[in-house]
Coordinates of C-alpha atoms in Angstrom, one line a residue:
X1 CA 31.7 -25.0 -6.8
X2 CA 33.7 -21.8 -6.4
X3 CA 34.1 -21.4 -10.1
X4 CA 30.3 -22.0 -10.6
X5 CA 29.6 -19.4 -8.0
X6 CA 31.9 -16.9 -9.6
X7 CA 30.3 -17.5 -13.0
X8 CA 26.8 -17.1 -11.6
X9 CA 27.8 -13.8 -9.9
X10 CA 29.4 -12.6 -13.1
X11 CA 26.2 -13.6 -15.0
X12 CA 23.9 -11.8 -12.6
X13 CA 26.1 -8.7 -12.6
X14 CA 26.1 -8.7 -16.4
X15 CA 22.3 -8.9 -16.5
X16 CA 21.9 -6.1 -14.0
X17 CA 24.3 -3.8 -16.0
X18 CA 23.0 -4.8 -19.4
X19 CA 20.1 -2.3 -19.5
X20 CA 22.3 0.5 -18.3
X21 CA 24.9 -0.1 -21.1
X22 CA 22.1 0.1 -23.7
X23 CA 20.5 3.1 -22.0
X24 CA 17.0 3.3 -20.6
X25 CA 14.5 5.4 -22.5
X26 CA 13.4 8.5 -20.7
X27 CA 9.8 7.4 -20.4
X28 CA 10.8 4.2 -18.6
X29 CA 12.9 6.2 -16.2
X30 CA 9.9 8.4 -15.5
X31 CA 7.7 5.4 -15.0
X32 CA 10.2 3.9 -12.6
X33 CA 10.2 7.2 -10.6
X34 CA 6.4 7.0 -10.4
X35 CA 6.5 3.3 -9.3
X36 CA 8.9 4.2 -6.6
X37 CA 7.2 7.4 -5.4
X38 CA 5.5 7.9 -2.1
X39 CA 2.1 8.7 -3.7
X40 CA 2.2 5.4 -5.6
X41 CA 3.1 3.5 -2.4
X42 CA 0.2 5.2 -0.7
X43 CA -2.2 4.2 -3.4
X44 CA -1.0 0.6 -3.2
X45 CA -1.4 0.7 0.6
X46 CA -5.0 1.9 0.2
X47 CA -5.7 -0.9 -2.2
X48 CA -4.3 -3.4 0.3
X49 CA -6.4 -1.9 3.1
X50 CA -9.5 -2.2 0.9
X51 CA -8.4 -5.8 0.2
X52 CA -8.3 -6.5 4.0
X53 CA -11.9 -5.0 4.4
X54 CA -13.1 -7.2 1.5
X55 CA -11.4 -10.2 3.1
X56 CA -13.2 -9.6 6.4
X57 CA -16.5 -9.1 4.7
X58 CA -16.1 -12.3 2.7
X59 CA -15.0 -14.3 5.7
X60 CA -17.9 -13.1 7.8
X61 CA -20.4 -14.0 5.1
X62 CA -18.9 -17.4 4.7
X63 CA -18.9 -18.0 8.4
X64 CA -22.6 -17.1 8.6
X65 CA -23.3 -19.5 5.7
X66 CA -24.4 -16.6 3.4
X67 CA -23.4 -16.0 -0.1
X68 CA -20.7 -13.4 -0.6
X69 CA -22.2 -10.1 -2.0
X70 CA -21.7 -9.6 -5.7
X71 CA -20.1 -6.2 -5.2
X72 CA -17.4 -7.8 -3.0
X73 CA -16.6 -10.3 -5.7
X74 CA -16.4 -7.5 -8.3
X75 CA -14.3 -5.4 -6.0
X76 CA -11.9 -8.3 -5.6
X77 CA -11.7 -8.7 -9.4
X78 CA -11.0 -5.0 -9.7
X79 CA -8.2 -5.3 -7.2
X80 CA -6.8 -8.3 -9.0
X81 CA -6.8 -6.3 -12.3
X82 CA -5.1 -3.4 -10.5
X83 CA -2.4 -5.7 -9.1
X84 CA -1.9 -7.1 -12.6
X85 CA -1.5 -3.7 -14.1
X86 CA 1.0 -2.8 -11.4
X87 CA 3.0 -6.0 -12.1
X88 CA 2.9 -5.4 -15.8
X89 CA 4.3 -1.9 -15.3
X90 CA 7.0 -3.2 -13.1
X91 CA 7.9 -5.8 -15.7
X92 CA 7.9 -3.2 -18.4
X93 CA 10.1 -0.8 -16.5
X94 CA 12.5 -3.2 -14.7
X95 CA 12.7 -6.0 -17.2
X96 CA 15.2 -8.6 -16.0
X97 CA 16.1 -6.4 -13.0
X98 CA 12.7 -7.5 -11.6
X99 CA 14.1 -11.0 -11.0
X100 CA 16.8 -9.6 -8.6
X101 CA 14.3 -7.9 -6.3
X102 CA 12.8 -10.5 -3.9
X103 CA 9.8 -8.3 -3.1
X104 CA 8.9 -8.1 -6.8
X105 CA 9.4 -11.8 -7.3
X106 CA 7.1 -12.5 -4.3
X107 CA 4.5 -10.1 -5.7
X108 CA 4.6 -11.8 -9.1
X109 CA 4.1 -15.2 -7.4
X110 CA 1.2 -14.0 -5.3
X111 CA -0.5 -12.3 -8.3
X112 CA 0.0 -15.3 -10.5
X113 CA -1.5 -17.6 -7.8
X114 CA -4.4 -15.2 -7.4
X115 CA -5.1 -15.2 -11.2
X116 CA -5.0 -19.0 -11.2
X117 CA -7.5 -19.1 -8.3
X118 CA -9.8 -16.6 -10.1
X119 CA -9.7 -18.7 -13.3
X120 CA -10.1 -22.0 -11.4
X121 CA -13.0 -20.6 -9.3
X122 CA -14.8 -19.4 -12.4
X123 CA -14.5 -22.7 -14.2
X124 CA -15.1 -24.9 -11.1
X125 CA -18.4 -25.8 -9.5
X126 CA -16.8 -26.0 -6.1
X127 CA -16.0 -23.1 -3.8
X128 CA -12.3 -22.7 -3.7
X129 CA -10.5 -20.9 -0.8
X130 CA -9.6 -17.3 -1.6
X131 CA -5.9 -16.4 -1.9
X132 CA -6.7 -12.8 -0.9
X133 CA -4.9 -13.3 2.4
X134 CA -1.6 -13.8 0.5
X135 CA -1.8 -10.2 -0.9
X136 CA -2.0 -8.7 2.5

């Protein structure tokens, strides 16, 4: 058990250092700076706030027994696309290092589940619960 733990720690350290040994291209370094900047965090925060507003509108409409407005559905699709682009950029920039950041792994799981719900709801006749609350 101790030797397995040592081997796993060595393996994870090797993966983390692998990219730095090879050298990261300047454009990926710049993209990582943008992804970690305050303006980018502010933009993601605004998207999350819009997501909360859409979630409230959707919940209110469903509680009244009304259909959800078309623009709310399109806005949710737009946010899902935005989150997918963000995740794609993180994967491109961080590569395997993404797996060592719990926040990024959680984001990837939430976005993946959101995509599965979107595809399932489009192909299903039944109304499925929205995973939008997970993004918040």
